């Protein structure tokens, strides 16, 4: 469930199809994932999951797997 929501956020922010996103997707293999999109992704994640991210956590939002790890840790 969390995975699908994160995929959808990344898809919406980067304006790419969800099917092009996997657990292995990161800023190096998805076009348009830069610092601005990183902030947009983190903002959407905070809003959707009702969590607060630290600046360090936001700066670590460089891959789908890392986002999932951070979100899951915050939800526990």
PDB file of N, CA and C in Angstrom:
ATOM      1  N   UNK A   1       0.826  -1.196   0.000  1.00  0.00           N
ATOM      2  CA  UNK A   1       0.000   0.000   0.000  1.00  0.00           C
ATOM      3  C   UNK A   1       0.867   1.256   0.000  1.00  0.00           C
ATOM      4  N   UNK A   2       1.831   1.314   0.913  1.00  0.00           N
ATOM      5  CA  UNK A   2       2.735   2.468   0.967  1.00  0.00           C
ATOM      6  C   UNK A   2       3.505   2.577  -0.343  1.00  0.00           C
ATOM      7  N   UNK A   3       3.946   1.435  -0.849  1.00  0.00           N
ATOM      8  CA  UNK A   3       4.722   1.419  -2.089  1.00  0.00           C
ATOM      9  C   UNK A   3       3.939   2.039  -3.248  1.00  0.00           C
ATOM     10  N   UNK A   4       2.694   1.629  -3.412  1.00  0.00           N
ATOM     11  CA  UNK A   4       1.873   2.169  -4.503  1.00  0.00           C
ATOM     12  C   UNK A   4       1.683   3.672  -4.366  1.00  0.00           C
ATOM     13  N   UNK A   5       1.500   4.146  -3.141  1.00  0.00           N
ATOM     14  CA  UNK A   5       1.311   5.581  -2.916  1.00  0.00           C
ATOM     15  C   UNK A   5       2.578   6.361  -3.241  1.00  0.00           C
ATOM     16  N   UNK A   6       3.723   5.826  -2.849  1.00  0.00           N
ATOM     17  CA  UNK A   6       4.995   6.490  -3.154  1.00  0.00           C
ATOM     18  C   UNK A   6       5.238   6.492  -4.662  1.00  0.00           C
ATOM     19  N   UNK A   7       4.969   5.378  -5.319  1.00  0.00           N
ATOM     20  CA  UNK A   7       5.115   5.320  -6.780  1.00  0.00           C
ATOM     21  C   UNK A   7       4.242   6.394  -7.436  1.00  0.00           C
ATOM     22  N   UNK A   8       3.014   6.545  -6.952  1.00  0.00           N
ATOM     23  CA  UNK A   8       2.078   7.523  -7.515  1.00  0.00           C
ATOM     24  C   UNK A   8       2.602   8.944  -7.307  1.00  0.00           C
ATOM     25  N   UNK A   9       3.137   9.241  -6.137  1.00  0.00           N
ATOM     26  CA  UNK A   9       3.683  10.576  -5.878  1.00  0.00           C
ATOM     27  C   UNK A   9       4.828  10.868  -6.836  1.00  0.00           C
ATOM     28  N   UNK A  10       5.767   9.937  -6.939  1.00  0.00           N
ATOM     29  CA  UNK A  10       6.918  10.131  -7.831  1.00  0.00           C
ATOM     30  C   UNK A  10       6.437  10.284  -9.266  1.00  0.00           C
ATOM     31  N   UNK A  11       5.482   9.474  -9.664  1.00  0.00           N
ATOM     32  CA  UNK A  11       4.915   9.548 -11.006  1.00  0.00           C
ATOM     33  C   UNK A  11       4.292  10.914 -11.276  1.00  0.00           C
ATOM     34  N   UNK A  12       3.488  11.397 -10.350  1.00  0.00           N
ATOM     35  CA  UNK A  12       2.811  12.682 -10.525  1.00  0.00           C
ATOM     36  C   UNK A  12       3.798  13.844 -10.569  1.00  0.00           C
ATOM     37  N   UNK A  13       4.746  13.864  -9.648  1.00  0.00           N
ATOM     38  CA  UNK A  13       5.705  14.973  -9.572  1.00  0.00           C
ATOM     39  C   UNK A  13       6.600  15.001 -10.808  1.00  0.00           C
ATOM     40  N   UNK A  14       7.061  13.829 -11.254  1.00  0.00           N
ATOM     41  CA  UNK A  14       7.970  13.776 -12.399  1.00  0.00           C
ATOM     42  C   UNK A  14       7.242  13.704 -13.732  1.00  0.00           C
ATOM     43  N   UNK A  15       5.912  13.607 -13.663  1.00  0.00           N
ATOM     44  CA  UNK A  15       5.077  13.546 -14.858  1.00  0.00           C
ATOM     45  C   UNK A  15       5.483  12.383 -15.775  1.00  0.00           C
ATOM     46  N   UNK A  16       5.604  11.203 -15.157  1.00  0.00           N
ATOM     47  CA  UNK A  16       5.881   9.988 -15.910  1.00  0.00           C
ATOM     48  C   UNK A  16       4.883   8.917 -15.482  1.00  0.00           C
ATOM     49  N   UNK A  17       4.746   7.901 -16.315  1.00  0.00           N
ATOM     50  CA  UNK A  17       3.797   6.836 -16.010  1.00  0.00           C
ATOM     51  C   UNK A  17       4.285   5.992 -14.834  1.00  0.00           C
ATOM     52  N   UNK A  18       3.331   5.596 -14.009  1.00  0.00           N
ATOM     53  CA  UNK A  18       3.638   4.802 -12.819  1.00  0.00           C
ATOM     54  C   UNK A  18       4.338   3.502 -13.188  1.00  0.00           C
ATOM     55  N   UNK A  19       4.002   2.929 -14.332  1.00  0.00           N
ATOM     56  CA  UNK A  19       4.606   1.652 -14.729  1.00  0.00           C
ATOM     57  C   UNK A  19       6.107   1.783 -14.991  1.00  0.00           C
ATOM     58  N   UNK A  20       6.599   2.994 -15.172  1.00  0.00           N
ATOM     59  CA  UNK A  20       8.032   3.207 -15.390  1.00  0.00           C
ATOM     60  C   UNK A  20       8.804   3.320 -14.077  1.00  0.00           C
ATOM     61  N   UNK A  21       8.099   3.234 -12.956  1.00  0.00           N
ATOM     62  CA  UNK A  21       8.726   3.384 -11.642  1.00  0.00           C
ATOM     63  C   UNK A  21       8.806   2.028 -10.958  1.00  0.00           C
ATOM     64  N   UNK A  22       9.953   1.766 -10.372  1.00  0.00           N
ATOM     65  CA  UNK A  22      10.151   0.520  -9.622  1.00  0.00           C
ATOM     66  C   UNK A  22      10.875   0.840  -8.322  1.00  0.00           C
ATOM     67  N   UNK A  23      11.060  -0.171  -7.523  1.00  0.00           N
ATOM     68  CA  UNK A  23      11.783  -0.026  -6.273  1.00  0.00           C
ATOM     69  C   UNK A  23      13.215   0.425  -6.529  1.00  0.00           C
ATOM     70  N   UNK A  24      13.737   0.141  -7.717  1.00  0.00           N
ATOM     71  CA  UNK A  24      15.108   0.490  -8.077  1.00  0.00           C
ATOM     72  C   UNK A  24      15.235   1.864  -8.728  1.00  0.00           C
ATOM     73  N   UNK A  25      14.132   2.567  -8.903  1.00  0.00           N
ATOM     74  CA  UNK A  25      14.176   3.888  -9.535  1.00  0.00           C
ATOM     75  C   UNK A  25      14.862   4.889  -8.610  1.00  0.00           C
ATOM     76  N   UNK A  26      15.665   5.753  -9.215  1.00  0.00           N
ATOM     77  CA  UNK A  26      16.329   6.797  -8.433  1.00  0.00           C
ATOM     78  C   UNK A  26      16.548   8.037  -9.304  1.00  0.00           C
ATOM     79  N   UNK A  27      17.161   9.045  -8.712  1.00  0.00           N
ATOM     80  CA  UNK A  27      17.331  10.308  -9.423  1.00  0.00           C
ATOM     81  C   UNK A  27      18.258  10.178 -10.626  1.00  0.00           C
ATOM     82  N   UNK A  28      19.044   9.117 -10.687  1.00  0.00           N
ATOM     83  CA  UNK A  28      19.951   8.911 -11.812  1.00  0.00           C
ATOM     84  C   UNK A  28      19.296   8.215 -13.002  1.00  0.00           C
ATOM     85  N   UNK A  29      18.199   7.496 -12.759  1.00  0.00           N
ATOM     86  CA  UNK A  29      17.577   6.790 -13.884  1.00  0.00           C
ATOM     87  C   UNK A  29      16.150   7.253 -14.187  1.00  0.00           C
ATOM     88  N   UNK A  30      15.703   8.327 -13.538  1.00  0.00           N
ATOM     89  CA  UNK A  30      14.411   8.921 -13.865  1.00  0.00           C
ATOM     90  C   UNK A  30      14.643  10.370 -14.287  1.00  0.00           C
ATOM     91  N   UNK A  31      14.264  10.685 -15.512  1.00  0.00           N
ATOM     92  CA  UNK A  31      14.450  12.033 -16.032  1.00  0.00           C
ATOM     93  C   UNK A  31      13.674  13.061 -15.219  1.00  0.00           C
ATOM     94  N   UNK A  32      14.329  14.169 -14.950  1.00  0.00           N
ATOM     95  CA  UNK A  32      13.666  15.284 -14.300  1.00  0.00           C
ATOM     96  C   UNK A  32      13.718  15.282 -12.789  1.00  0.00           C
ATOM     97  N   UNK A  33      14.327  14.248 -12.185  1.00  0.00           N
ATOM     98  CA  UNK A  33      14.391  14.183 -10.725  1.00  0.00           C
ATOM     99  C   UNK A  33      15.580  15.023 -10.269  1.00  0.00           C
ATOM    100  N   UNK A  34      15.295  16.276  -9.943  1.00  0.00           N
ATOM    101  CA  UNK A  34      16.331  17.186  -9.464  1.00  0.00           C
ATOM    102  C   UNK A  34      15.960  17.691  -8.077  1.00  0.00           C
ATOM    103  N   UNK A  35      16.674  18.681  -7.584  1.00  0.00           N
ATOM    104  CA  UNK A  35      16.453  19.149  -6.211  1.00  0.00           C
ATOM    105  C   UNK A  35      15.064  19.748  -6.013  1.00  0.00           C
ATOM    106  N   UNK A  36      14.538  20.408  -7.028  1.00  0.00           N
ATOM    107  CA  UNK A  36      13.192  20.986  -6.923  1.00  0.00           C
ATOM    108  C   UNK A  36      12.153  19.875  -6.835  1.00  0.00           C
ATOM    109  N   UNK A  37      12.269  18.872  -7.718  1.00  0.00           N
ATOM    110  CA  UNK A  37      11.333  17.751  -7.684  1.00  0.00           C
ATOM    111  C   UNK A  37      11.480  16.975  -6.377  1.00  0.00           C
ATOM    112  N   UNK A  38      12.695  16.914  -5.858  1.00  0.00           N
ATOM    113  CA  UNK A  38      12.925  16.238  -4.587  1.00  0.00           C
ATOM    114  C   UNK A  38      12.114  16.895  -3.473  1.00  0.00           C
ATOM    115  N   UNK A  39      12.112  18.221  -3.460  1.00  0.00           N
ATOM    116  CA  UNK A  39      11.323  18.949  -2.458  1.00  0.00           C
ATOM    117  C   UNK A  39       9.824  18.727  -2.658  1.00  0.00           C
ATOM    118  N   UNK A  40       9.391  18.701  -3.908  1.00  0.00           N
ATOM    119  CA  UNK A  40       7.972  18.454  -4.195  1.00  0.00           C
ATOM    120  C   UNK A  40       7.569  17.042  -3.759  1.00  0.00           C
ATOM    121  N   UNK A  41       8.422  16.066  -4.044  1.00  0.00           N
ATOM    122  CA  UNK A  41       8.146  14.687  -3.635  1.00  0.00           C
ATOM    123  C   UNK A  41       8.053  14.607  -2.112  1.00  0.00           C
ATOM    124  N   UNK A  42       9.005  15.208  -1.425  1.00  0.00           N
ATOM    125  CA  UNK A  42       8.997  15.145   0.043  1.00  0.00           C
ATOM    126  C   UNK A  42       7.780  15.849   0.627  1.00  0.00           C
ATOM    127  N   UNK A  43       7.385  16.957   0.030  1.00  0.00           N
ATOM    128  CA  UNK A  43       6.198  17.677   0.494  1.00  0.00           C
ATOM    129  C   UNK A  43       4.940  16.832   0.329  1.00  0.00           C
ATOM    130  N   UNK A  44       4.823  16.176  -0.815  1.00  0.00           N
ATOM    131  CA  UNK A  44       3.671  15.304  -1.067  1.00  0.00           C
ATOM    132  C   UNK A  44       3.664  14.117  -0.106  1.00  0.00           C
ATOM    133  N   UNK A  45       4.831  13.559   0.157  1.00  0.00           N
ATOM    134  CA  UNK A  45       4.939  12.426   1.081  1.00  0.00           C
ATOM    135  C   UNK A  45       4.503  12.859   2.484  1.00  0.00           C
ATOM    136  N   UNK A  46       4.991  14.011   2.934  1.00  0.00           N
ATOM    137  CA  UNK A  46       4.599  14.509   4.257  1.00  0.00           C
ATOM    138  C   UNK A  46       3.091  14.687   4.349  1.00  0.00           C
ATOM    139  N   UNK A  47       2.512  15.258   3.321  1.00  0.00           N
ATOM    140  CA  UNK A  47       1.080  15.519   3.312  1.00  0.00           C
ATOM    141  C   UNK A  47       0.262  14.224   3.288  1.00  0.00           C
ATOM    142  N   UNK A  48       0.603  13.337   2.396  1.00  0.00           N
ATOM    143  CA  UNK A  48      -0.175  12.109   2.229  1.00  0.00           C
ATOM    144  C   UNK A  48      -0.083  11.194   3.448  1.00  0.00           C
ATOM    145  N   UNK A  49       1.111  11.063   4.002  1.00  0.00           N
ATOM    146  CA  UNK A  49       1.307  10.132   5.116  1.00  0.00           C
ATOM    147  C   UNK A  49       1.228  10.814   6.479  1.00  0.00           C
ATOM    148  N   UNK A  50       0.985  12.110   6.483  1.00  0.00           N
ATOM    149  CA  UNK A  50       0.870  12.891   7.720  1.00  0.00           C
ATOM    150  C   UNK A  50       2.093  12.673   8.626  1.00  0.00           C
ATOM    151  N   UNK A  51       3.259  12.897   8.030  1.00  0.00           N
ATOM    152  CA  UNK A  51       4.515  12.785   8.757  1.00  0.00           C
ATOM    153  C   UNK A  51       5.327  14.061   8.547  1.00  0.00           C
ATOM    154  N   UNK A  52       6.310  14.259   9.398  1.00  0.00           N
ATOM    155  CA  UNK A  52       7.209  15.397   9.248  1.00  0.00           C
ATOM    156  C   UNK A  52       8.611  14.870   9.002  1.00  0.00           C
ATOM    157  N   UNK A  53       9.220  15.368   7.931  1.00  0.00           N
ATOM    158  CA  UNK A  53      10.555  14.922   7.557  1.00  0.00           C
ATOM    159  C   UNK A  53      11.598  15.952   7.965  1.00  0.00           C
ATOM    160  N   UNK A  54      12.733  15.476   8.413  1.00  0.00           N
ATOM    161  CA  UNK A  54      13.841  16.364   8.759  1.00  0.00           C
ATOM    162  C   UNK A  54      14.571  16.767   7.468  1.00  0.00           C
ATOM    163  N   UNK A  55      15.334  17.844   7.511  1.00  0.00           N
ATOM    164  CA  UNK A  55      16.128  18.218   6.331  1.00  0.00           C
ATOM    165  C   UNK A  55      17.050  17.086   5.857  1.00  0.00           C
ATOM    166  N   UNK A  56      17.630  16.341   6.788  1.00  0.00           N
ATOM    167  CA  UNK A  56      18.488  15.213   6.401  1.00  0.00           C
ATOM    168  C   UNK A  56      17.694  14.128   5.667  1.00  0.00           C
ATOM    169  N   UNK A  57      16.501  13.848   6.156  1.00  0.00           N
ATOM    170  CA  UNK A  57      15.665  12.838   5.497  1.00  0.00           C
ATOM    171  C   UNK A  57      15.290  13.297   4.091  1.00  0.00           C
ATOM    172  N   UNK A  58      14.936  14.562   3.960  1.00  0.00           N
ATOM    173  CA  UNK A  58      14.570  15.091   2.644  1.00  0.00           C
ATOM    174  C   UNK A  58      15.759  15.013   1.687  1.00  0.00           C
ATOM    175  N   UNK A  59      16.938  15.334   2.175  1.00  0.00           N
ATOM    176  CA  UNK A  59      18.120  15.270   1.305  1.00  0.00           C
ATOM    177  C   UNK A  59      18.446  13.834   0.905  1.00  0.00           C
ATOM    178  N   UNK A  60      17.968  12.866   1.676  1.00  0.00           N
ATOM    179  CA  UNK A  60      18.182  11.454   1.341  1.00  0.00           C
ATOM    180  C   UNK A  60      17.107  10.883   0.418  1.00  0.00           C
ATOM    181  N   UNK A  61      16.162  11.694   0.015  1.00  0.00           N
ATOM    182  CA  UNK A  61      15.117  11.253  -0.913  1.00  0.00           C
ATOM    183  C   UNK A  61      15.688  11.191  -2.333  1.00  0.00           C
ATOM    184  N   UNK A  62      16.614  10.265  -2.552  1.00  0.00           N
ATOM    185  CA  UNK A  62      17.239  10.179  -3.866  1.00  0.00           C
ATOM    186  C   UNK A  62      16.911   8.890  -4.613  1.00  0.00           C
ATOM    187  N   UNK A  63      16.082   8.060  -3.987  1.00  0.00           N
ATOM    188  CA  UNK A  63      15.641   6.825  -4.648  1.00  0.00           C
ATOM    189  C   UNK A  63      14.299   6.405  -4.061  1.00  0.00           C
ATOM    190  N   UNK A  64      13.568   5.637  -4.838  1.00  0.00           N
ATOM    191  CA  UNK A  64      12.274   5.149  -4.369  1.00  0.00           C
ATOM    192  C   UNK A  64      12.479   4.254  -3.145  1.00  0.00           C
ATOM    193  N   UNK A  65      13.491   3.417  -3.171  1.00  0.00           N
ATOM    194  CA  UNK A  65      13.723   2.523  -2.033  1.00  0.00           C
ATOM    195  C   UNK A  65      14.039   3.309  -0.766  1.00  0.00           C
ATOM    196  N   UNK A  66      14.803   4.386  -0.873  1.00  0.00           N
ATOM    197  CA  UNK A  66      15.134   5.204   0.296  1.00  0.00           C
ATOM    198  C   UNK A  66      13.885   5.921   0.820  1.00  0.00           C
ATOM    199  N   UNK A  67      13.054   6.421  -0.085  1.00  0.00           N
ATOM    200  CA  UNK A  67      11.803   7.067   0.324  1.00  0.00           C
ATOM    201  C   UNK A  67      10.947   6.076   1.102  1.00  0.00           C
ATOM    202  N   UNK A  68      10.809   4.872   0.576  1.00  0.00           N
ATOM    203  CA  UNK A  68      10.005   3.848   1.244  1.00  0.00           C
ATOM    204  C   UNK A  68      10.572   3.517   2.623  1.00  0.00           C
ATOM    205  N   UNK A  69      11.880   3.408   2.714  1.00  0.00           N
ATOM    206  CA  UNK A  69      12.526   3.105   3.998  1.00  0.00           C
ATOM    207  C   UNK A  69      12.231   4.204   5.024  1.00  0.00           C
ATOM    208  N   UNK A  70      12.372   5.442   4.614  1.00  0.00           N
ATOM    209  CA  UNK A  70      12.138   6.571   5.524  1.00  0.00           C
ATOM    210  C   UNK A  70      10.673   6.622   5.944  1.00  0.00           C
ATOM    211  N   UNK A  71       9.763   6.492   4.989  1.00  0.00           N
ATOM    212  CA  UNK A  71       8.331   6.550   5.297  1.00  0.00           C
ATOM    213  C   UNK A  71       7.947   5.425   6.257  1.00  0.00           C
ATOM    214  N   UNK A  72       8.398   4.212   5.977  1.00  0.00           N
ATOM    215  CA  UNK A  72       8.060   3.078   6.836  1.00  0.00           C
ATOM    216  C   UNK A  72       8.592   3.290   8.242  1.00  0.00           C
ATOM    217  N   UNK A  73       9.808   3.824   8.377  1.00  0.00           N
ATOM    218  CA  UNK A  73      10.357   4.104   9.698  1.00  0.00           C
ATOM    219  C   UNK A  73       9.545   5.164  10.440  1.00  0.00           C
ATOM    220  N   UNK A  74       9.075   6.168   9.716  1.00  0.00           N
ATOM    221  CA  UNK A  74       8.282   7.233  10.331  1.00  0.00           C
ATOM    222  C   UNK A  74       6.898   6.731  10.748  1.00  0.00           C
ATOM    223  N   UNK A  75       6.376   5.779  10.042  1.00  0.00           N
ATOM    224  CA  UNK A  75       5.023   5.280  10.303  1.00  0.00           C
ATOM    225  C   UNK A  75       5.011   4.324  11.507  1.00  0.00           C
ATOM    226  N   UNK A  76       6.162   3.803  11.887  1.00  0.00           N
ATOM    227  CA  UNK A  76       6.224   2.848  13.006  1.00  0.00           C
ATOM    228  C   UNK A  76       6.385   3.542  14.335  1.00  0.00           C
TER     229      UNK A  76
END
